[in-house]
Amino acid sequence: MKHSLAPKQYLILLAVMLTASFGDSLLKRGMSQVGAVDSHHLGLLFHAIFNLNIVAGIVLLIGFFACYMVALSWADLTFVMPATAFGNVMIALLSRFWLHEHLSVSRWIGILLLTCAVGFVANGPSRTEHSPESDPFAGPRKPSSLARMDSGVGL
Amino acid sequence: MHVATRLLAWSCIGLVACLAIAGEVLIAAAMRQVGDLDDIRAHSGLPGAIRAVLTNRIFLTGAFCMALNFFAMLYTLSLIDLSLAAPGIASFTYIGNAIAAKLFLKENVDRRRWLATGFVCAGVYLLAK
């Protein structure tokens, strides 16, 4: 049985990629403004929550979390993981073609590897089949869900 | 980088990665237990889908781990450059997640997925170089 994702499900994966990358970048920008936090002043972490960049980062990461949970409800963790990694490629491509930054050869190879990784996984099943006996977290299964499953045979 | 600083940096990276792995595996387990959210939303509406997720204990434990991961991440980013922290945490998290998914979630992590995990780690390392 060959699986296929609906266009809406691809959009969810795209949202996972974009919100995670931009959210992390905003957090880093915010923490650079807040300054270094040492173990004696951990309270500064709570002040960081009022920084605008941190707030924007948190909003994006909440969006990421919602999309991530939706994706995990119909796909395996090992299927969704490379999608989040592909966000790094998007940031690199944006910096090259939008910000006109220089990308070294090693970064182009990194982009190629991440694209291959997503290609490998995207061609496989989104959820591998589990027998109810062997799956400790087996939830409700409907015929529509089963139709999207695959036996999970490797390369 | 000084040895003590380097040790602290990699300890922070390891801690953030461990919390991320625990959180993601628990949330994945919870979402599998809950079932397809699109189906639940179609049947009981958005409030029903939210209630199904928020009343799951495994999800709450996973969310707690992710909250700890968030503050550990903020602490780490205040000490280390994003160019070291992001690929370090990402690489450890991808490998740890693949192992944990096979061990605890009983996912069929076939050759294709192991290969993808390896490519992701190498790709993230090269991007951050």
mmCIF file with all atom_site columns, N, CA, C and O in Angstrom, chain A residues 95-129:
data_model
loop_
_atom_site.group_PDB
_atom_site.id
_atom_site.type_symbol
_atom_site.label_atom_id
_atom_site.label_alt_id
_atom_site.label_comp_id
_atom_site.label_asym_id
_atom_site.label_entity_id
_atom_site.label_seq_id
_atom_site.pdbx_PDB_ins_code
_atom_site.Cartn_x
_atom_site.Cartn_y
_atom_site.Cartn_z
_atom_site.occupancy
_atom_site.B_iso_or_equiv
_atom_site.pdbx_formal_charge
_atom_site.auth_seq_id
_atom_site.auth_comp_id
_atom_site.auth_asym_id
_atom_site.auth_atom_id
_atom_site.pdbx_PDB_model_num
ATOM 1   N N  . SER A 1 95  ? 19.061 33.722 2.945  1.00 0.00 ? 95  SER A N  1
ATOM 2   C CA . SER A 1 95  ? 20.223 34.582 3.163  1.00 0.00 ? 95  SER A CA 1
ATOM 3   C C  . SER A 1 95  ? 21.025 34.748 1.872  1.00 0.00 ? 95  SER A C  1
ATOM 4   O O  . SER A 1 95  ? 21.627 35.782 1.635  1.00 0.00 ? 95  SER A O  1
ATOM 5   N N  . ARG A 1 96  ? 21.010 33.730 0.995  1.00 0.00 ? 96  ARG A N  1
ATOM 6   C CA . ARG A 1 96  ? 21.763 33.821 -0.267 1.00 0.00 ? 96  ARG A CA 1
ATOM 7   C C  . ARG A 1 96  ? 21.026 34.698 -1.286 1.00 0.00 ? 96  ARG A C  1
ATOM 8   O O  . ARG A 1 96  ? 21.618 35.591 -1.887 1.00 0.00 ? 96  ARG A O  1
ATOM 9   N N  . PHE A 1 97  ? 19.740 34.422 -1.498 1.00 0.00 ? 97  PHE A N  1
ATOM 10  C CA . PHE A 1 97  ? 19.038 35.070 -2.604 1.00 0.00 ? 97  PHE A CA 1
ATOM 11  C C  . PHE A 1 97  ? 18.294 36.347 -2.195 1.00 0.00 ? 97  PHE A C  1
ATOM 12  O O  . PHE A 1 97  ? 17.956 37.162 -3.037 1.00 0.00 ? 97  PHE A O  1
ATOM 13  N N  . TRP A 1 98  ? 18.026 36.522 -0.915 1.00 0.00 ? 98  TRP A N  1
ATOM 14  C CA . TRP A 1 98  ? 17.297 37.716 -0.459 1.00 0.00 ? 98  TRP A CA 1
ATOM 15  C C  . TRP A 1 98  ? 18.277 38.709 0.175  1.00 0.00 ? 98  TRP A C  1
ATOM 16  O O  . TRP A 1 98  ? 18.269 39.894 -0.138 1.00 0.00 ? 98  TRP A O  1
ATOM 17  N N  . LEU A 1 99  ? 19.149 38.200 1.041  1.00 0.00 ? 99  LEU A N  1
ATOM 18  C CA . LEU A 1 99  ? 20.115 39.083 1.710  1.00 0.00 ? 99  LEU A CA 1
ATOM 19  C C  . LEU A 1 99  ? 21.452 39.149 0.964  1.00 0.00 ? 99  LEU A C  1
ATOM 20  O O  . LEU A 1 99  ? 22.348 39.886 1.357  1.00 0.00 ? 99  LEU A O  1
ATOM 21  N N  . HIS A 1 100 ? 21.572 38.352 -0.115 1.00 0.00 ? 100 HIS A N  1
ATOM 22  C CA . HIS A 1 100 ? 22.784 38.334 -0.959 1.00 0.00 ? 100 HIS A CA 1
ATOM 23  C C  . HIS A 1 100 ? 24.052 38.037 -0.163 1.00 0.00 ? 100 HIS A C  1
ATOM 24  O O  . HIS A 1 100 ? 25.092 38.624 -0.398 1.00 0.00 ? 100 HIS A O  1
ATOM 25  N N  . GLU A 1 101 ? 23.927 37.133 0.807  1.00 0.00 ? 101 GLU A N  1
ATOM 26  C CA . GLU A 1 101 ? 25.111 36.712 1.562  1.00 0.00 ? 101 GLU A CA 1
ATOM 27  C C  . GLU A 1 101 ? 25.837 35.613 0.778  1.00 0.00 ? 101 GLU A C  1
ATOM 28  O O  . GLU A 1 101 ? 25.252 34.937 -0.058 1.00 0.00 ? 101 GLU A O  1
ATOM 29  N N  . HIS A 1 102 ? 27.120 35.447 1.107  1.00 0.00 ? 102 HIS A N  1
ATOM 30  C CA . HIS A 1 102 ? 27.900 34.420 0.419  1.00 0.00 ? 102 HIS A CA 1
ATOM 31  C C  . HIS A 1 102 ? 27.689 33.058 1.093  1.00 0.00 ? 102 HIS A C  1
ATOM 32  O O  . HIS A 1 102 ? 27.723 32.967 2.313  1.00 0.00 ? 102 HIS A O  1
ATOM 33  N N  . LEU A 1 103 ? 27.447 32.030 0.287  1.00 0.00 ? 103 LEU A N  1
ATOM 34  C CA . LEU A 1 103 ? 27.336 30.668 0.833  1.00 0.00 ? 103 LEU A CA 1
ATOM 35  C C  . LEU A 1 103 ? 28.555 29.877 0.388  1.00 0.00 ? 103 LEU A C  1
ATOM 36  O O  . LEU A 1 103 ? 28.827 29.771 -0.809 1.00 0.00 ? 103 LEU A O  1
ATOM 37  N N  . SER A 1 104 ? 29.305 29.322 1.356  1.00 0.00 ? 104 SER A N  1
ATOM 38  C CA . SER A 1 104 ? 30.506 28.543 1.017  1.00 0.00 ? 104 SER A CA 1
ATOM 39  C C  . SER A 1 104 ? 30.103 27.194 0.410  1.00 0.00 ? 104 SER A C  1
ATOM 40  O O  . SER A 1 104 ? 28.938 26.790 0.487  1.00 0.00 ? 104 SER A O  1
ATOM 41  N N  . VAL A 1 105 ? 31.104 26.512 -0.174 1.00 0.00 ? 105 VAL A N  1
ATOM 42  C CA . VAL A 1 105 ? 30.845 25.207 -0.804 1.00 0.00 ? 105 VAL A CA 1
ATOM 43  C C  . VAL A 1 105 ? 30.301 24.223 0.234  1.00 0.00 ? 105 VAL A C  1
ATOM 44  O O  . VAL A 1 105 ? 29.370 23.458 -0.049 1.00 0.00 ? 105 VAL A O  1
ATOM 45  N N  . SER A 1 106 ? 30.877 24.262 1.476  1.00 0.00 ? 106 SER A N  1
ATOM 46  C CA . SER A 1 106 ? 30.421 23.306 2.499  1.00 0.00 ? 106 SER A CA 1
ATOM 47  C C  . SER A 1 106 ? 28.945 23.535 2.829  1.00 0.00 ? 106 SER A C  1
ATOM 48  O O  . SER A 1 106 ? 28.209 22.586 3.094  1.00 0.00 ? 106 SER A O  1
ATOM 49  N N  . ARG A 1 107 ? 28.509 24.790 2.790  1.00 0.00 ? 107 ARG A N  1
ATOM 50  C CA . ARG A 1 107 ? 27.080 25.056 3.072  1.00 0.00 ? 107 ARG A CA 1
ATOM 51  C C  . ARG A 1 107 ? 26.189 24.537 1.935  1.00 0.00 ? 107 ARG A C  1
ATOM 52  O O  . ARG A 1 107 ? 25.100 24.031 2.193  1.00 0.00 ? 107 ARG A O  1
ATOM 53  N N  . TRP A 1 108 ? 26.664 24.674 0.688  1.00 0.00 ? 108 TRP A N  1
ATOM 54  C CA . TRP A 1 108 ? 25.884 24.131 -0.429 1.00 0.00 ? 108 TRP A CA 1
ATOM 55  C C  . TRP A 1 108 ? 25.789 22.613 -0.303 1.00 0.00 ? 108 TRP A C  1
ATOM 56  O O  . TRP A 1 108 ? 24.746 22.027 -0.584 1.00 0.00 ? 108 TRP A O  1
ATOM 57  N N  . ILE A 1 109 ? 26.895 21.979 0.150  1.00 0.00 ? 109 ILE A N  1
ATOM 58  C CA . ILE A 1 109 ? 26.857 20.508 0.345  1.00 0.00 ? 109 ILE A CA 1
ATOM 59  C C  . ILE A 1 109 ? 25.878 20.174 1.469  1.00 0.00 ? 109 ILE A C  1
ATOM 60  O O  . ILE A 1 109 ? 25.110 19.209 1.378  1.00 0.00 ? 109 ILE A O  1
ATOM 61  N N  . GLY A 1 110 ? 25.888 20.999 2.543  1.00 0.00 ? 110 GLY A N  1
ATOM 62  C CA . GLY A 1 110 ? 24.931 20.806 3.645  1.00 0.00 ? 110 GLY A CA 1
ATOM 63  C C  . GLY A 1 110 ? 23.493 20.890 3.156  1.00 0.00 ? 110 GLY A C  1
ATOM 64  O O  . GLY A 1 110 ? 22.649 20.072 3.530  1.00 0.00 ? 110 GLY A O  1
ATOM 65  N N  . ILE A 1 111 ? 23.224 21.881 2.299  1.00 0.00 ? 111 ILE A N  1
ATOM 66  C CA . ILE A 1 111 ? 21.868 22.038 1.733  1.00 0.00 ? 111 ILE A CA 1
ATOM 67  C C  . ILE A 1 111 ? 21.489 20.798 0.925  1.00 0.00 ? 111 ILE A C  1
ATOM 68  O O  . ILE A 1 111 ? 20.375 20.274 1.041  1.00 0.00 ? 111 ILE A O  1
ATOM 69  N N  . LEU A 1 112 ? 22.456 20.296 0.135  1.00 0.00 ? 112 LEU A N  1
ATOM 70  C CA . LEU A 1 112 ? 22.207 19.112 -0.693 1.00 0.00 ? 112 LEU A CA 1
ATOM 71  C C  . LEU A 1 112 ? 21.881 17.901 0.189  1.00 0.00 ? 112 LEU A C  1
ATOM 72  O O  . LEU A 1 112 ? 20.929 17.154 -0.087 1.00 0.00 ? 112 LEU A O  1
ATOM 73  N N  . LEU A 1 113 ? 22.655 17.729 1.279  1.00 0.00 ? 113 LEU A N  1
ATOM 74  C CA . LEU A 1 113 ? 22.431 16.587 2.171  1.00 0.00 ? 113 LEU A CA 1
ATOM 75  C C  . LEU A 1 113 ? 21.055 16.656 2.832  1.00 0.00 ? 113 LEU A C  1
ATOM 76  O O  . LEU A 1 113 ? 20.340 15.653 2.917  1.00 0.00 ? 113 LEU A O  1
ATOM 77  N N  . LEU A 1 114 ? 20.683 17.856 3.303  1.00 0.00 ? 114 LEU A N  1
ATOM 78  C CA . LEU A 1 114 ? 19.375 18.002 3.963  1.00 0.00 ? 114 LEU A CA 1
ATOM 79  C C  . LEU A 1 114 ? 18.234 17.772 2.967  1.00 0.00 ? 114 LEU A C  1
ATOM 80  O O  . LEU A 1 114 ? 17.209 17.176 3.306  1.00 0.00 ? 114 LEU A O  1
ATOM 81  N N  . THR A 1 115 ? 18.436 18.248 1.723  1.00 0.00 ? 115 THR A N  1
ATOM 82  C CA . THR A 1 115 ? 17.400 18.033 0.704  1.00 0.00 ? 115 THR A CA 1
ATOM 83  C C  . THR A 1 115 ? 17.259 16.543 0.404  1.00 0.00 ? 115 THR A C  1
ATOM 84  O O  . THR A 1 115 ? 16.137 16.029 0.272  1.00 0.00 ? 115 THR A O  1
ATOM 85  N N  . CYS A 1 116 ? 18.415 15.836 0.326  1.00 0.00 ? 116 CYS A N  1
ATOM 86  C CA . CYS A 1 116 ? 18.365 14.383 0.094  1.00 0.00 ? 116 CYS A CA 1
ATOM 87  C C  . CYS A 1 116 ? 17.624 13.686 1.244  1.00 0.00 ? 116 CYS A C  1
ATOM 88  O O  . CYS A 1 116 ? 16.814 12.787 1.018  1.00 0.00 ? 116 CYS A O  1
ATOM 89  N N  . ALA A 1 117 ? 17.933 14.127 2.487  1.00 0.00 ? 117 ALA A N  1
ATOM 90  C CA . ALA A 1 117 ? 17.300 13.508 3.665  1.00 0.00 ? 117 ALA A CA 1
ATOM 91  C C  . ALA A 1 117 ? 15.787 13.648 3.587  1.00 0.00 ? 117 ALA A C  1
ATOM 92  O O  . ALA A 1 117 ? 15.048 12.684 3.818  1.00 0.00 ? 117 ALA A O  1
ATOM 93  N N  . VAL A 1 118 ? 15.318 14.853 3.257  1.00 0.00 ? 118 VAL A N  1
ATOM 94  C CA . VAL A 1 118 ? 13.871 15.069 3.162  1.00 0.00 ? 118 VAL A CA 1
ATOM 95  C C  . VAL A 1 118 ? 13.291 14.245 2.014  1.00 0.00 ? 118 VAL A C  1
ATOM 96  O O  . VAL A 1 118 ? 12.222 13.645 2.137  1.00 0.00 ? 118 VAL A O  1
ATOM 97  N N  . GLY A 1 119 ? 14.046 14.159 0.903  1.00 0.00 ? 119 GLY A N  1
ATOM 98  C CA . GLY A 1 119 ? 13.598 13.363 -0.246 1.00 0.00 ? 119 GLY A CA 1
ATOM 99  C C  . GLY A 1 119 ? 13.447 11.890 0.107  1.00 0.00 ? 119 GLY A C  1
ATOM 100 O O  . GLY A 1 119 ? 12.442 11.265 -0.235 1.00 0.00 ? 119 GLY A O  1
ATOM 101 N N  . PHE A 1 120 ? 14.441 11.339 0.843  1.00 0.00 ? 120 PHE A N  1
ATOM 102 C CA . PHE A 1 120 ? 14.370 9.927  1.267  1.00 0.00 ? 120 PHE A CA 1
ATOM 103 C C  . PHE A 1 120 ? 13.091 9.660  2.040  1.00 0.00 ? 120 PHE A C  1
ATOM 104 O O  . PHE A 1 120 ? 12.353 8.720  1.773  1.00 0.00 ? 120 PHE A O  1
ATOM 105 N N  . VAL A 1 121 ? 12.865 10.525 3.054  1.00 0.00 ? 121 VAL A N  1
ATOM 106 C CA . VAL A 1 121 ? 11.749 10.288 3.975  1.00 0.00 ? 121 VAL A CA 1
ATOM 107 C C  . VAL A 1 121 ? 10.408 10.587 3.303  1.00 0.00 ? 121 VAL A C  1
ATOM 108 O O  . VAL A 1 121 ? 9.436  9.862  3.491  1.00 0.00 ? 121 VAL A O  1
ATOM 109 N N  . ALA A 1 122 ? 10.373 11.644 2.484  1.00 0.00 ? 122 ALA A N  1
ATOM 110 C CA . ALA A 1 122 ? 9.107  12.028 1.848  1.00 0.00 ? 122 ALA A CA 1
ATOM 111 C C  . ALA A 1 122 ? 8.625  10.951 0.880  1.00 0.00 ? 122 ALA A C  1
ATOM 112 O O  . ALA A 1 122 ? 7.428  10.817 0.638  1.00 0.00 ? 122 ALA A O  1
ATOM 113 N N  . ASN A 1 123 ? 9.564  10.152 0.331  1.00 0.00 ? 123 ASN A N  1
ATOM 114 C CA . ASN A 1 123 ? 9.171  9.082  -0.588 1.00 0.00 ? 123 ASN A CA 1
ATOM 115 C C  . ASN A 1 123 ? 8.679  7.843  0.146  1.00 0.00 ? 123 ASN A C  1
ATOM 116 O O  . ASN A 1 123 ? 8.176  6.916  -0.479 1.00 0.00 ? 123 ASN A O  1
ATOM 117 N N  . GLY A 1 124 ? 8.871  7.820  1.460  1.00 0.00 ? 124 GLY A N  1
ATOM 118 C CA . GLY A 1 124 ? 8.447  6.662  2.237  1.00 0.00 ? 124 GLY A CA 1
ATOM 119 C C  . GLY A 1 124 ? 7.080  6.892  2.866  1.00 0.00 ? 124 GLY A C  1
ATOM 120 O O  . GLY A 1 124 ? 6.438  7.915  2.636  1.00 0.00 ? 124 GLY A O  1
ATOM 121 N N  . PRO A 1 125 ? 6.648  5.937  3.676  1.00 0.00 ? 125 PRO A N  1
ATOM 122 C CA . PRO A 1 125 ? 5.345  6.074  4.338  1.00 0.00 ? 125 PRO A CA 1
ATOM 123 C C  . PRO A 1 125 ? 5.393  7.113  5.455  1.00 0.00 ? 125 PRO A C  1
ATOM 124 O O  . PRO A 1 125 ? 6.421  7.257  6.117  1.00 0.00 ? 125 PRO A O  1
ATOM 125 N N  . SER A 1 126 ? 4.292  7.849  5.644  1.00 0.00 ? 126 SER A N  1
ATOM 126 C CA . SER A 1 126 ? 4.275  8.843  6.717  1.00 0.00 ? 126 SER A CA 1
ATOM 127 C C  . SER A 1 126 ? 4.128  8.165  8.071  1.00 0.00 ? 126 SER A C  1
ATOM 128 O O  . SER A 1 126 ? 4.602  8.665  9.076  1.00 0.00 ? 126 SER A O  1
ATOM 129 N N  . ARG A 1 127 ? 3.466  7.020  8.093  1.00 0.00 ? 127 ARG A N  1
ATOM 130 C CA . ARG A 1 127 ? 3.343  6.273  9.351  1.00 0.00 ? 127 ARG A CA 1
ATOM 131 C C  . ARG A 1 127 ? 3.524  4.798  9.062  1.00 0.00 ? 127 ARG A C  1
ATOM 132 O O  . ARG A 1 127 ? 2.860  4.260  8.186  1.00 0.00 ? 127 ARG A O  1
ATOM 133 N N  . THR A 1 128 ? 4.456  4.172  9.799  1.00 0.00 ? 128 THR A N  1
ATOM 134 C CA . THR A 1 128 ? 4.681  2.750  9.593  1.00 0.00 ? 128 THR A CA 1
ATOM 135 C C  . THR A 1 128 ? 3.658  1.971  10.408 1.00 0.00 ? 128 THR A C  1
ATOM 136 O O  . THR A 1 128 ? 3.181  2.446  11.435 1.00 0.00 ? 128 THR A O  1
ATOM 137 N N  . GLU A 1 129 ? 3.366  0.787  9.915  1.00 0.00 ? 129 GLU A N  1
ATOM 138 C CA . GLU A 1 129 ? 2.282  0.016  10.529 1.00 0.00 ? 129 GLU A CA 1
ATOM 139 C C  . GLU A 1 129 ? 2.721  -0.625 11.838 1.00 0.00 ? 129 GLU A C  1
ATOM 140 O O  . GLU A 1 129 ? 3.829  -1.130 11.950 1.00 0.00 ? 129 GLU A O  1
#
